Amino acid sequence: MTELRPDLAVIAAHVTPGTRVLDVGCGDGALMAALRDRGCDARGLELDPALVERCVARGLSVVQGDADRDLADYPDKGFDTAILSQTLQTAARPDRMLDELLRVGRQAFVSFPNFAHWRMRAALTFGGRMPVTRSLPVSWYETQNIHHVTVADFRELAAAKRVRIEREWFFAGDRPIGSAGANWRAEHAVFEISA
Amino acid sequence: MPPATAPQTYTLPAPLPLDGGQALDGVEIAYETYGELAEDRSNAILVCHALTGDQYVASTHPLTGKPGWWERMVGPGKPVDTGRYHVICANILGGCMGSTGPASLAADGAPYAMRFPVITIRDMVRAQVALLDGLGIGRLHAVVGGSMGGMLALSMAANFPDRAARVLAIATTARHSAQNIAFHEVGRQAVMADPDWQGGDYYGSGRAPDKGLSVARMAAHITYLSEGGLTEKFGRNLQERDEKTFGFDADFQVESYLRHQGSGFTRRFDANSYLYITRAMDYLDLAEEHGGRLANAFAGTDARFCLVSFDSDWLYPTAESRHVVHALNAAGAAVSFVELSAPHGHDSFLLEHAALDRVVAGFVG
C-alpha cells in the first residue's frame, strides 16, 4: 500500500473508526481505502470519471459528480463526517461548500494549500507573478484552484459562519509543524470543524 | 473457444402471480449457465438481457449462428469471469426463445397470442426469482444488466432486496420517460398496422407481421445509436452506387443498414413478444411501485450498487442514472456511479469499451 499524503493521513487517523464518511473530491480513493481499513463506511464524490473508475475497481462506493452541484443531493446528516481534501480552493463558492459539508455531515475535515505560505508571498512579492510552487504546482491559467485561501482567511470564514474549529494541523512539505506562525509557515492546513 | 453451455428449461412449480392481477400457470423459463456453481452456491451471477436479447449471452445463438450478445464481457478471464463465477442468463417471461410468452400454447392447445396477459418488469423478475429458487440459489453474488436488463436488476433490488449482494445497472432507468414510451408506441403501431398481424393470431397462418416488426426494429435501432456514431459509420454515403436514383430504393448506406437490421430481426423475434415486452418496459416506474418515492424502493437494502451511463446515450441519458443514484443515496445504499464517454450511444454497453470492462470487473470483484 502506498503511503497517504500527510493531510490525508492526519484525517484518516482522526476519523472515528466504524463511522459513516463522505469524501468529497475523493480522487483515486486512497483516503477511502484507508478509512475502510478502519471499519468506516466510506462513500466518495469525484468529478473525474477515470478516477471514479479506479475507485470502483478497488471496490469503493464512489459517485461521479460535481461537488458544487451534487452535494445538494445528499440527505441532511447522512454522514458522521464529511471530508473536503484539497478541494475547497476549487469550489465555485467555498463558503456554501462549507455549509453543505456541515449539512451532510455532523462534522467535517477540510484541508487546503495555504496561499499565505512564505514561498507564495516571496514569489508574488519579488517575482511579481502568480506563484508556482511545490504545493501549487500549476500555472495560473491552467489551475483548477479558483479561490486561493490562506489559514487566516479560513479562520475568519469559520468565525463569520460560527463554525467551530475543533482541531487543526499544519504541514511544511510532509513535516508537521506547530500552529505558531502557521499562516506564513504552513504549506498545507487541515481543520476539523463542526457546526 | 466459447465457454461450455447447458441449455435448459425450468417449469415453475406454482402459478406465477402477475401485477395485472392474473396468475400464469405452467410458466417455463429457458436459461443458459456458464461456469461451475460453488458448493455453497455463493458465486452465482444473474445476467439480465435487454429488450430483444435472450439467454445466449456467451454462446452461439441457435437461430443466427452469431456469438452471444455479451461474449466480450462474459467468459473465462473476462470481466464477468466464468472461471470464478456461475453465470445464469434466462430468457425473460414474455420472450420468444423458450420462455413462456405470447407464442406459447395456452391450456386450450392454441397459442396465447393476444390472450397472453400484459406483464411488467416486476413480473419478469418474479419469474427469474422463481428460477433461482428452483436452482437453489438464495443470494446472488451479483445481478447484472444493461438497458432493460438494468431495469430488471434494479427491480430485483427493489422487490427482492435480499436476493443479490451486488447490483450493476448499465445504461438504464427506473422509469420509462414519455419519450421512451413514444418510441415504443411507434414500434407497436407499426406491428399492429401490418395486415399480416391479424389481431395477433398469425401463428400457423403462414403469414407474420414481418414488415411491421421490421419497421419497429428500424425505428428502435436509431434510438440505440448516436448521431455522431451514425455519421461516422455512414455519413451520407451512397450504397453500392455512384449517384442517387431519384427513387425509394435504399440509396443511402444508412437506409440499407437499417433494412438489414429490420429483416434480420424478424427471423429471430416474435412480433407479439415485442408488443408485450415494450409494454412491460413502458409500465416501469419503480417509484410508483413504492409509494411514489424512489428512495423507498431501496430502503433497507444492504446490496452494493453500481450504475453506469454513457455520455452519448440519449435513450436512457445520464440524468436517468443520476436520478437512481440520488434515490440510492437518500436510502443510504452503497452506490457507485460513473458516466463513461463513448461515441456509440445507448448500444455502447454492448460494444468494445475498456473502461466499462474495468468497472464491471472491479465491481463484480
Coordinates of C-alpha atoms in Angstrom, one line a residue:
Chain A
M1 CA 0.0 0.0 0.0
T2 CA 1.3 3.4 -0.9
E3 CA 1.7 6.0 1.9
L4 CA -1.1 8.6 2.3
R5 CA -0.5 12.2 1.6
P6 CA 0.2 13.9 5.0
D7 CA -3.1 15.8 5.1
L8 CA -5.0 12.5 4.3
A9 CA -3.0 10.6 6.9
V10 CA -3.9 13.0 9.6
I11 CA -7.6 12.9 8.6
A12 CA -7.6 9.1 8.4
A13 CA -6.0 9.0 11.9
H14 CA -8.7 11.2 13.4
V15 CA -11.9 9.8 11.9
T16 CA -13.7 7.7 14.4
P17 CA -13.5 4.0 13.3
G18 CA -16.7 2.4 12.2
T19 CA -18.4 5.7 11.3
R20 CA -20.1 6.9 8.1
V21 CA -17.9 9.1 6.0
L22 CA -18.3 11.1 2.8
D23 CA -15.1 12.0 1.0
V24 CA -15.9 15.0 -1.3
G25 CA -13.4 15.1 -4.2
C26 CA -12.1 11.7 -3.2
G27 CA -9.7 11.3 -6.2
D28 CA -8.4 7.7 -6.6
G29 CA -9.9 6.7 -3.3
A30 CA -6.6 6.4 -1.3
L31 CA -8.2 8.0 1.8
M32 CA -11.4 6.0 1.4
A33 CA -9.4 2.8 1.3
A34 CA -7.6 3.7 4.4
L35 CA -10.9 4.6 6.1
R36 CA -12.4 1.3 5.0
D37 CA -9.5 -0.5 6.7
R38 CA -10.5 1.3 9.9
G39 CA -14.0 -0.1 9.6
C40 CA -15.6 3.0 8.2
D41 CA -18.5 3.1 5.7
A42 CA -16.9 5.4 3.3
R43 CA -18.6 7.0 0.3
G44 CA -17.0 9.3 -2.3
L45 CA -17.9 12.0 -4.7
E46 CA -15.5 12.7 -7.6
L47 CA -15.6 14.7 -10.8
D48 CA -13.1 12.8 -12.9
P49 CA -14.6 9.6 -14.5
A50 CA -11.2 8.0 -14.8
L51 CA -10.6 8.4 -11.0
V52 CA -14.2 7.2 -10.3
E53 CA -13.5 4.1 -12.4
R54 CA -10.3 3.4 -10.3
C55 CA -12.3 3.7 -7.1
V56 CA -15.0 1.3 -8.4
A57 CA -12.3 -1.1 -9.4
R58 CA -11.0 -1.0 -5.8
G59 CA -14.4 -1.9 -4.5
L60 CA -15.2 1.6 -3.2
S61 CA -18.6 3.3 -3.5
V62 CA -18.0 6.5 -5.4
V63 CA -20.4 8.6 -7.4
Q64 CA -19.2 10.7 -10.3
G65 CA -20.4 14.2 -9.8
D66 CA -19.7 17.9 -9.3
A67 CA -19.4 18.8 -5.6
D68 CA -20.6 22.3 -6.3
R69 CA -23.9 21.0 -7.6
D70 CA -24.4 17.4 -6.4
L71 CA -23.8 17.7 -2.7
A72 CA -27.3 19.0 -2.6
D73 CA -28.5 15.5 -3.5
Y74 CA -27.2 14.1 -0.2
P75 CA -29.6 14.0 2.8
D76 CA -29.1 16.0 5.9
K77 CA -26.7 14.4 8.4
G78 CA -26.4 11.3 6.3
F79 CA -22.8 11.0 7.4
D80 CA -20.9 11.3 10.6
T81 CA -18.0 13.0 8.9
A82 CA -17.7 14.9 5.6
I83 CA -14.2 15.4 4.2
L84 CA -13.0 18.0 1.7
S85 CA -9.3 17.5 1.0
Q86 CA -7.6 19.9 -1.4
T87 CA -10.9 20.8 -3.0
L88 CA -12.1 23.9 -1.1
Q89 CA -10.0 26.1 -3.4
T90 CA -11.6 24.6 -6.5
A91 CA -15.2 25.3 -5.3
A92 CA -17.3 27.9 -7.0
R93 CA -18.4 29.2 -3.6
P94 CA -16.2 27.8 -0.8
D95 CA -18.5 29.4 1.8
R96 CA -21.5 27.5 0.5
M97 CA -19.4 24.3 0.2
L98 CA -18.7 24.6 4.0
D99 CA -22.4 24.9 4.7
E100 CA -23.1 21.8 2.6
L101 CA -20.3 19.8 4.3
L102 CA -21.8 20.6 7.7
R103 CA -25.3 19.8 6.5
V104 CA -24.5 16.3 5.2
G105 CA -22.0 15.6 8.0
R106 CA -22.2 16.2 11.7
Q107 CA -18.5 17.3 11.5
A108 CA -16.1 17.9 8.7
F109 CA -12.4 17.9 7.8
V110 CA -11.2 20.5 5.4
S111 CA -7.6 20.6 4.0
F112 CA -6.2 23.1 1.6
P113 CA -2.9 24.5 0.4
N114 CA -2.1 27.8 2.3
F115 CA -1.7 30.6 -0.1
A116 CA 0.0 32.8 2.6
H117 CA 3.0 30.4 2.8
W118 CA 6.2 32.4 2.7
R119 CA 7.2 30.9 -0.7
M120 CA 4.0 32.2 -2.2
R121 CA 4.5 35.6 -0.7
A122 CA 8.1 35.7 -1.9
A123 CA 7.1 34.6 -5.4
L124 CA 4.5 37.3 -5.7
T125 CA 6.5 40.0 -3.9
F126 CA 9.8 39.5 -5.7
G127 CA 8.8 37.8 -8.9
G128 CA 5.6 39.8 -9.5
R129 CA 4.0 36.7 -10.9
M130 CA 1.4 34.2 -9.6
P131 CA 3.4 31.7 -7.7
V132 CA 4.1 28.2 -9.0
T133 CA 5.4 26.2 -6.0
R134 CA 5.6 22.5 -4.9
S135 CA 2.2 22.8 -3.2
L136 CA 0.5 24.8 -6.0
P137 CA 2.5 23.5 -9.0
V138 CA 0.3 24.7 -11.8
S139 CA 0.4 28.0 -13.7
W140 CA -2.4 30.4 -13.1
Y141 CA -4.1 29.8 -16.4
E142 CA -4.5 26.1 -16.1
T143 CA -5.1 25.7 -12.4
Q144 CA -8.4 24.3 -11.1
N145 CA -7.9 26.5 -8.0
I146 CA -10.2 29.4 -8.4
H147 CA -10.4 30.7 -4.8
H148 CA -7.0 30.8 -3.2
V149 CA -7.3 30.7 0.5
T150 CA -5.0 31.2 3.5
V151 CA -5.0 29.9 7.0
A152 CA -6.1 33.3 8.3
D153 CA -8.8 33.6 5.7
F154 CA -10.2 30.2 6.6
R155 CA -10.3 31.0 10.3
E156 CA -12.1 34.2 9.5
L157 CA -14.7 32.5 7.4
A158 CA -15.2 29.9 10.1
A159 CA -15.7 32.7 12.7
A160 CA -18.1 34.6 10.4
K161 CA -20.2 31.4 9.9
R162 CA -20.0 30.5 13.6
V163 CA -18.4 27.2 12.5
R164 CA -16.3 25.7 15.4
I165 CA -12.7 24.8 14.7
E166 CA -12.2 21.6 16.8
R167 CA -8.7 20.8 15.8
E168 CA -6.1 22.0 13.3
W169 CA -2.9 20.6 11.8
F170 CA -0.2 22.2 9.7
F171 CA 2.5 20.9 7.4
A172 CA 5.6 22.3 5.8
G173 CA 6.2 19.9 3.0
D174 CA 5.5 16.5 4.6
R175 CA 6.6 17.7 8.0
P176 CA 4.0 18.6 10.7
I177 CA 4.6 22.0 12.3
G178 CA 3.0 23.8 15.2
S179 CA 0.3 26.4 14.8
A180 CA 2.6 29.3 15.8
G181 CA 3.0 31.4 12.6
A182 CA 1.1 28.8 10.6
N183 CA -0.2 31.4 8.2
W184 CA 3.2 32.0 6.8
R185 CA 5.0 28.8 7.7
A186 CA 2.4 26.2 6.6
E187 CA 2.2 24.9 3.1
H188 CA -0.9 22.8 3.9
A189 CA -3.5 23.1 6.6
V190 CA -6.1 20.6 7.9
F191 CA -9.1 21.8 10.0
E192 CA -11.6 19.7 11.8
I193 CA -14.8 21.7 12.1
S194 CA -18.4 21.3 13.4
A195 CA -21.5 23.4 13.2
Chain B
M1 CA -13.4 -21.2 -27.6
P2 CA -16.7 -20.2 -26.1
P3 CA -17.4 -21.5 -22.6
A4 CA -19.4 -24.7 -22.1
T5 CA -23.1 -24.1 -22.0
A6 CA -26.1 -26.1 -20.8
P7 CA -29.4 -25.2 -22.4
Q8 CA -32.2 -25.8 -20.0
T9 CA -35.8 -25.1 -19.3
Y10 CA -37.3 -24.8 -15.8
T11 CA -41.0 -25.2 -15.3
L12 CA -42.3 -23.1 -12.4
P13 CA -43.9 -25.4 -9.8
A14 CA -46.6 -22.9 -8.9
P15 CA -48.7 -20.3 -10.9
L16 CA -46.9 -17.0 -11.3
P17 CA -48.8 -14.1 -9.8
L18 CA -48.8 -11.0 -12.1
D19 CA -49.1 -7.3 -11.4
G20 CA -52.1 -7.3 -13.7
G21 CA -54.0 -9.4 -11.2
Q22 CA -53.9 -12.7 -13.1
A23 CA -51.7 -15.7 -12.4
L24 CA -50.0 -17.6 -15.1
D25 CA -49.9 -21.4 -15.0
G26 CA -47.1 -23.7 -16.0
V27 CA -44.6 -21.0 -16.8
E28 CA -41.4 -22.2 -18.4
I29 CA -38.2 -20.3 -18.3
A30 CA -35.4 -21.2 -20.7
Y31 CA -31.9 -20.4 -19.4
E32 CA -28.2 -21.0 -20.0
T33 CA -25.5 -21.4 -17.4
Y34 CA -21.7 -20.9 -17.7
G35 CA -19.0 -21.8 -15.2
E36 CA -19.2 -24.0 -12.1
L37 CA -21.6 -23.3 -9.3
A38 CA -19.7 -23.3 -6.0
E39 CA -20.6 -25.9 -3.4
D40 CA -22.1 -23.2 -1.1
R41 CA -23.9 -21.7 -4.1
S42 CA -22.4 -18.3 -3.3
N43 CA -20.8 -17.5 -6.7
A44 CA -23.9 -17.1 -9.0
I45 CA -24.3 -14.1 -11.2
L46 CA -27.5 -13.4 -13.0
V47 CA -27.1 -11.6 -16.2
C48 CA -30.3 -9.9 -17.5
H49 CA -30.7 -9.4 -21.2
A50 CA -32.1 -6.3 -23.0
L51 CA -35.4 -6.0 -24.9
T52 CA -34.6 -8.1 -27.9
G53 CA -31.8 -10.2 -26.2
D54 CA -32.0 -13.7 -25.0
Q55 CA -30.3 -16.3 -22.8
Y56 CA -27.4 -16.8 -25.2
V57 CA -25.2 -14.3 -23.5
A58 CA -21.9 -16.1 -24.2
S59 CA -22.8 -18.9 -26.5
T60 CA -23.6 -19.2 -30.2
H61 CA -27.2 -18.1 -31.0
P62 CA -29.1 -21.2 -32.3
L63 CA -31.1 -19.2 -34.9
T64 CA -28.5 -16.7 -36.2
G65 CA -25.3 -18.6 -35.6
K66 CA -23.8 -15.4 -34.2
P67 CA -21.7 -15.2 -31.0
G68 CA -23.5 -14.5 -27.7
W69 CA -24.7 -10.9 -27.2
W70 CA -22.2 -10.2 -24.4
E71 CA -19.4 -12.6 -25.2
R72 CA -16.9 -9.9 -24.9
M73 CA -18.0 -9.4 -21.2
V74 CA -18.9 -12.9 -20.1
G75 CA -16.4 -15.8 -20.3
P76 CA -13.3 -17.3 -18.8
G77 CA -11.0 -14.4 -17.7
K78 CA -13.5 -11.8 -19.0
P79 CA -14.8 -9.1 -16.7
V80 CA -17.7 -11.4 -15.6
D81 CA -15.3 -14.3 -15.2
T82 CA -16.9 -17.7 -15.7
G83 CA -13.7 -19.2 -14.4
R84 CA -14.8 -17.9 -11.0
Y85 CA -18.5 -17.3 -11.2
H86 CA -21.5 -19.4 -12.2
V87 CA -23.3 -17.2 -14.7
I88 CA -27.0 -17.7 -15.3
C89 CA -28.9 -15.9 -18.2
A90 CA -32.6 -16.6 -18.6
N91 CA -34.9 -15.7 -21.4
I92 CA -37.4 -13.4 -19.8
L93 CA -41.1 -14.1 -19.3
G94 CA -42.9 -13.0 -22.4
G95 CA -39.8 -13.7 -24.6
C96 CA -39.7 -16.0 -27.6
M97 CA -36.6 -18.1 -27.1
G98 CA -38.0 -20.9 -25.0
S99 CA -39.6 -19.0 -22.1
T100 CA -43.4 -18.7 -21.8
G101 CA -44.6 -15.9 -24.0
P102 CA -47.4 -15.0 -26.4
A103 CA -46.3 -17.6 -28.9
S104 CA -46.6 -20.4 -26.2
L105 CA -49.5 -22.7 -26.1
A106 CA -52.3 -21.9 -23.7
A107 CA -54.3 -24.5 -21.8
D108 CA -56.6 -25.0 -24.9
G109 CA -53.7 -26.0 -27.0
A110 CA -53.7 -22.8 -29.2
P111 CA -51.1 -20.1 -28.9
Y112 CA -51.9 -17.4 -26.3
A113 CA -51.3 -14.6 -28.9
M114 CA -53.0 -11.5 -27.6
R115 CA -54.7 -13.6 -24.8
F116 CA -51.3 -13.5 -23.1
P117 CA -51.7 -11.3 -20.0
V118 CA -50.0 -7.9 -20.1
I119 CA -46.9 -8.3 -17.9
T120 CA -44.5 -6.0 -16.2
I121 CA -40.8 -5.8 -15.5
R122 CA -41.6 -6.9 -11.9
D123 CA -43.4 -10.0 -13.3
M124 CA -40.3 -10.9 -15.3
V125 CA -38.3 -10.6 -12.1
R126 CA -40.7 -12.8 -10.2
A127 CA -40.2 -15.4 -12.8
Q128 CA -36.4 -15.1 -12.5
V129 CA -36.6 -15.3 -8.7
A130 CA -38.7 -18.5 -9.1
L131 CA -36.0 -19.9 -11.4
L132 CA -33.3 -19.0 -8.8
D133 CA -35.4 -20.8 -6.2
G134 CA -35.6 -23.8 -8.4
L135 CA -31.8 -23.7 -8.9
G136 CA -31.4 -23.5 -5.1
I137 CA -29.7 -20.1 -5.2
G138 CA -30.7 -18.0 -2.3
R139 CA -28.5 -14.9 -2.8
L140 CA -26.7 -14.0 -6.0
H141 CA -23.2 -12.7 -5.9
A142 CA -24.4 -10.1 -8.4
V143 CA -27.3 -9.3 -10.7
V144 CA -26.0 -7.5 -13.8
G145 CA -27.9 -5.9 -16.8
G146 CA -27.8 -3.2 -19.4
S147 CA -30.8 -1.3 -20.8
M148 CA -33.9 -3.4 -20.0
G149 CA -31.6 -5.8 -18.2
G150 CA -30.6 -2.9 -15.9
M151 CA -34.3 -2.3 -15.2
L152 CA -34.7 -6.0 -14.2
A153 CA -31.6 -5.7 -12.0
L154 CA -33.0 -2.6 -10.3
S155 CA -36.4 -4.1 -10.0
M156 CA -34.9 -7.2 -8.3
A157 CA -33.1 -5.0 -5.9
A158 CA -36.3 -3.1 -5.1
N159 CA -38.6 -6.0 -4.8
F160 CA -36.4 -8.8 -3.6
P161 CA -33.7 -6.9 -1.7
D162 CA -32.1 -10.0 -0.1
R163 CA -31.6 -11.9 -3.4
A164 CA -28.5 -10.1 -4.7
A165 CA -25.4 -8.8 -2.9
R166 CA -24.3 -6.6 -5.9
V167 CA -26.5 -4.8 -8.4
L168 CA -24.9 -3.5 -11.6
A169 CA -27.2 -1.5 -13.8
I170 CA -25.9 -0.1 -17.1
A171 CA -27.4 2.5 -19.4
T172 CA -30.8 2.2 -17.8
T173 CA -33.6 3.9 -15.9
A174 CA -36.0 3.3 -13.0
R175 CA -38.9 4.7 -15.0
H176 CA -39.8 4.9 -18.7
S177 CA -40.0 8.5 -19.8
A178 CA -42.7 9.9 -22.1
Q179 CA -40.1 9.9 -24.9
N180 CA -39.3 6.2 -24.3
I181 CA -43.0 5.3 -24.3
A182 CA -43.5 7.3 -27.5
F183 CA -40.8 5.5 -29.4
H184 CA -42.2 2.1 -28.2
E185 CA -45.7 3.1 -29.3
V186 CA -44.3 3.8 -32.8
G187 CA -43.0 0.3 -32.9
R188 CA -46.1 -1.3 -31.6
Q189 CA -48.3 0.6 -34.1
A190 CA -46.0 -0.5 -36.9
V191 CA -46.6 -4.1 -35.9
M192 CA -50.3 -3.8 -35.4
A193 CA -50.8 -1.8 -38.7
D194 CA -49.3 -4.8 -40.7
P195 CA -52.3 -6.7 -42.2
D196 CA -50.3 -9.9 -41.6
W197 CA -50.6 -9.2 -37.8
Q198 CA -54.2 -10.4 -38.0
G199 CA -55.0 -9.2 -34.5
G200 CA -52.1 -11.2 -33.2
D201 CA -53.4 -14.6 -34.4
Y202 CA -50.8 -15.1 -37.1
Y203 CA -49.3 -18.3 -35.7
G204 CA -49.7 -21.1 -38.2
S205 CA -51.3 -18.8 -40.8
G206 CA -48.2 -18.8 -43.0
R207 CA -48.1 -15.0 -42.7
A208 CA -46.5 -13.0 -39.9
P209 CA -46.2 -9.2 -39.5
D210 CA -42.6 -9.1 -40.6
K211 CA -42.9 -5.8 -42.4
G212 CA -44.3 -4.1 -39.3
L213 CA -41.9 -5.7 -36.9
S214 CA -39.0 -4.8 -39.2
V215 CA -40.1 -1.1 -39.2
A216 CA -40.4 -1.2 -35.4
R217 CA -36.9 -2.6 -35.2
M218 CA -35.6 0.1 -37.6
A219 CA -37.1 2.9 -35.6
A220 CA -35.9 1.4 -32.3
H221 CA -32.4 0.8 -33.7
I222 CA -32.0 4.5 -34.4
T223 CA -32.6 5.2 -30.7
Y224 CA -29.8 2.8 -29.8
L225 CA -27.2 4.7 -31.7
S226 CA -26.0 8.3 -31.6
E227 CA -26.0 10.9 -34.3
G228 CA -22.2 11.0 -34.1
G229 CA -21.9 7.3 -34.4
L230 CA -24.2 7.1 -37.4
T231 CA -22.4 10.0 -39.1
E232 CA -19.1 8.4 -38.5
K233 CA -20.2 5.0 -39.8
F234 CA -22.4 6.0 -42.8
G235 CA -22.4 9.8 -43.3
R236 CA -24.4 10.4 -46.4
N237 CA -22.6 7.8 -48.3
L238 CA -24.5 6.0 -51.1
Q239 CA -25.0 2.3 -51.1
E240 CA -23.2 0.4 -54.0
R241 CA -23.9 3.2 -56.5
D242 CA -22.4 6.5 -57.6
E243 CA -25.5 8.6 -57.9
K244 CA -28.9 9.0 -56.4
T245 CA -31.6 7.0 -58.2
F246 CA -34.3 9.6 -57.6
G247 CA -36.5 6.7 -56.2
F248 CA -37.1 5.0 -53.0
D249 CA -34.6 2.2 -53.1
A250 CA -32.0 2.2 -50.3
D251 CA -29.8 4.9 -51.9
F252 CA -28.0 5.7 -48.7
Q253 CA -25.9 3.2 -46.8
V254 CA -27.7 4.1 -43.6
E255 CA -31.0 3.0 -45.2
S256 CA -29.6 -0.2 -46.3
Y257 CA -28.1 -0.8 -42.9
L258 CA -31.5 -0.3 -41.2
R259 CA -33.3 -2.5 -43.6
H260 CA -30.8 -5.2 -42.9
Q261 CA -31.2 -4.8 -39.1
G262 CA -35.0 -4.9 -39.6
S263 CA -35.2 -8.0 -41.7
G264 CA -32.6 -9.9 -39.6
F265 CA -34.6 -9.2 -36.6
T266 CA -37.8 -10.8 -37.9
R267 CA -36.0 -14.1 -38.4
R268 CA -35.3 -14.3 -34.7
F269 CA -38.0 -12.5 -32.9
D270 CA -41.7 -12.9 -32.4
A271 CA -43.8 -9.7 -33.1
N272 CA -46.2 -10.3 -30.2
S273 CA -43.3 -10.7 -27.8
Y274 CA -42.1 -7.3 -29.0
L275 CA -45.5 -5.8 -28.1
Y276 CA -45.6 -7.4 -24.7
I277 CA -42.1 -6.6 -23.7
T278 CA -42.1 -3.0 -24.8
R279 CA -45.4 -2.6 -22.9
A280 CA -43.7 -4.0 -19.8
M281 CA -40.9 -1.5 -20.1
D282 CA -43.3 1.4 -20.6
Y283 CA -45.1 0.5 -17.4
L284 CA -41.9 0.6 -15.4
D285 CA -41.9 3.1 -12.6
L286 CA -40.1 1.8 -9.6
A287 CA -41.1 4.9 -7.5
E288 CA -44.8 4.3 -8.3
E289 CA -44.5 0.8 -7.0
H290 CA -43.1 2.1 -3.7
G291 CA -45.4 4.9 -2.6
G292 CA -44.2 7.4 -5.2
R293 CA -40.7 7.9 -3.7
L294 CA -37.9 6.1 -5.4
A295 CA -35.7 6.1 -2.3
N296 CA -38.4 3.9 -0.6
A297 CA -37.8 1.3 -3.3
F298 CA -34.3 0.9 -2.0
A299 CA -34.9 1.5 1.7
G300 CA -33.1 -1.0 3.9
T301 CA -31.1 -2.7 1.2
D302 CA -27.6 -3.9 2.1
A303 CA -26.6 -4.5 -1.5
R304 CA -23.9 -2.6 -3.2
F305 CA -25.0 -0.8 -6.4
C306 CA -23.1 0.4 -9.4
L307 CA -24.7 2.5 -12.1
V308 CA -23.0 3.3 -15.4
S309 CA -24.2 5.7 -18.1
F310 CA -22.8 6.8 -21.5
D311 CA -22.5 10.4 -22.5
S312 CA -23.8 9.7 -26.0
D313 CA -26.9 7.7 -24.8
W314 CA -30.0 9.8 -25.5
L315 CA -32.4 6.9 -24.9
Y316 CA -31.5 6.5 -21.2
P317 CA -29.4 9.6 -20.6
T318 CA -27.1 10.1 -17.7
A319 CA -29.8 12.1 -15.9
E320 CA -31.9 8.9 -15.6
S321 CA -29.0 7.1 -13.8
R322 CA -28.4 10.1 -11.6
H323 CA -32.0 10.0 -10.6
V324 CA -31.5 6.4 -9.4
V325 CA -28.2 7.3 -7.7
H326 CA -29.8 10.2 -5.9
A327 CA -32.5 7.8 -4.5
L328 CA -29.9 5.2 -3.5
N329 CA -28.0 7.9 -1.7
A330 CA -31.2 9.1 0.1
A331 CA -31.8 5.4 1.1
G332 CA -28.2 5.2 2.4
A333 CA -27.3 2.5 0.0
A334 CA -23.7 1.9 -1.0
V335 CA -23.7 3.2 -4.6
S336 CA -21.1 3.9 -7.3
F337 CA -21.9 5.8 -10.4
V338 CA -19.8 6.7 -13.4
E339 CA -20.7 8.3 -16.7
L340 CA -18.4 6.9 -19.4
S341 CA -17.5 8.6 -22.6
A342 CA -18.4 6.6 -25.7
P343 CA -19.3 7.6 -29.2
H344 CA -21.9 4.9 -29.9
G345 CA -25.0 6.0 -27.9
H346 CA -27.1 3.5 -26.0
D347 CA -25.6 0.5 -27.6
S348 CA -22.2 1.4 -26.1
F349 CA -22.7 -1.1 -23.4
L350 CA -22.7 -4.0 -25.9
L351 CA -19.6 -2.7 -27.7
E352 CA -15.9 -2.7 -27.1
H353 CA -15.2 -0.3 -24.1
A354 CA -12.1 -0.8 -22.0
A355 CA -13.3 1.4 -19.2
L356 CA -16.6 -0.4 -18.9
D357 CA -14.7 -3.7 -18.7
R358 CA -12.6 -2.3 -15.8
V359 CA -15.7 -1.0 -14.0
V360 CA -17.6 -4.3 -14.4
A361 CA -14.6 -6.4 -13.4
G362 CA -13.8 -4.1 -10.5
F363 CA -17.4 -4.0 -9.2
V364 CA -18.3 -7.7 -9.7
G365 CA -15.0 -8.4 -7.9

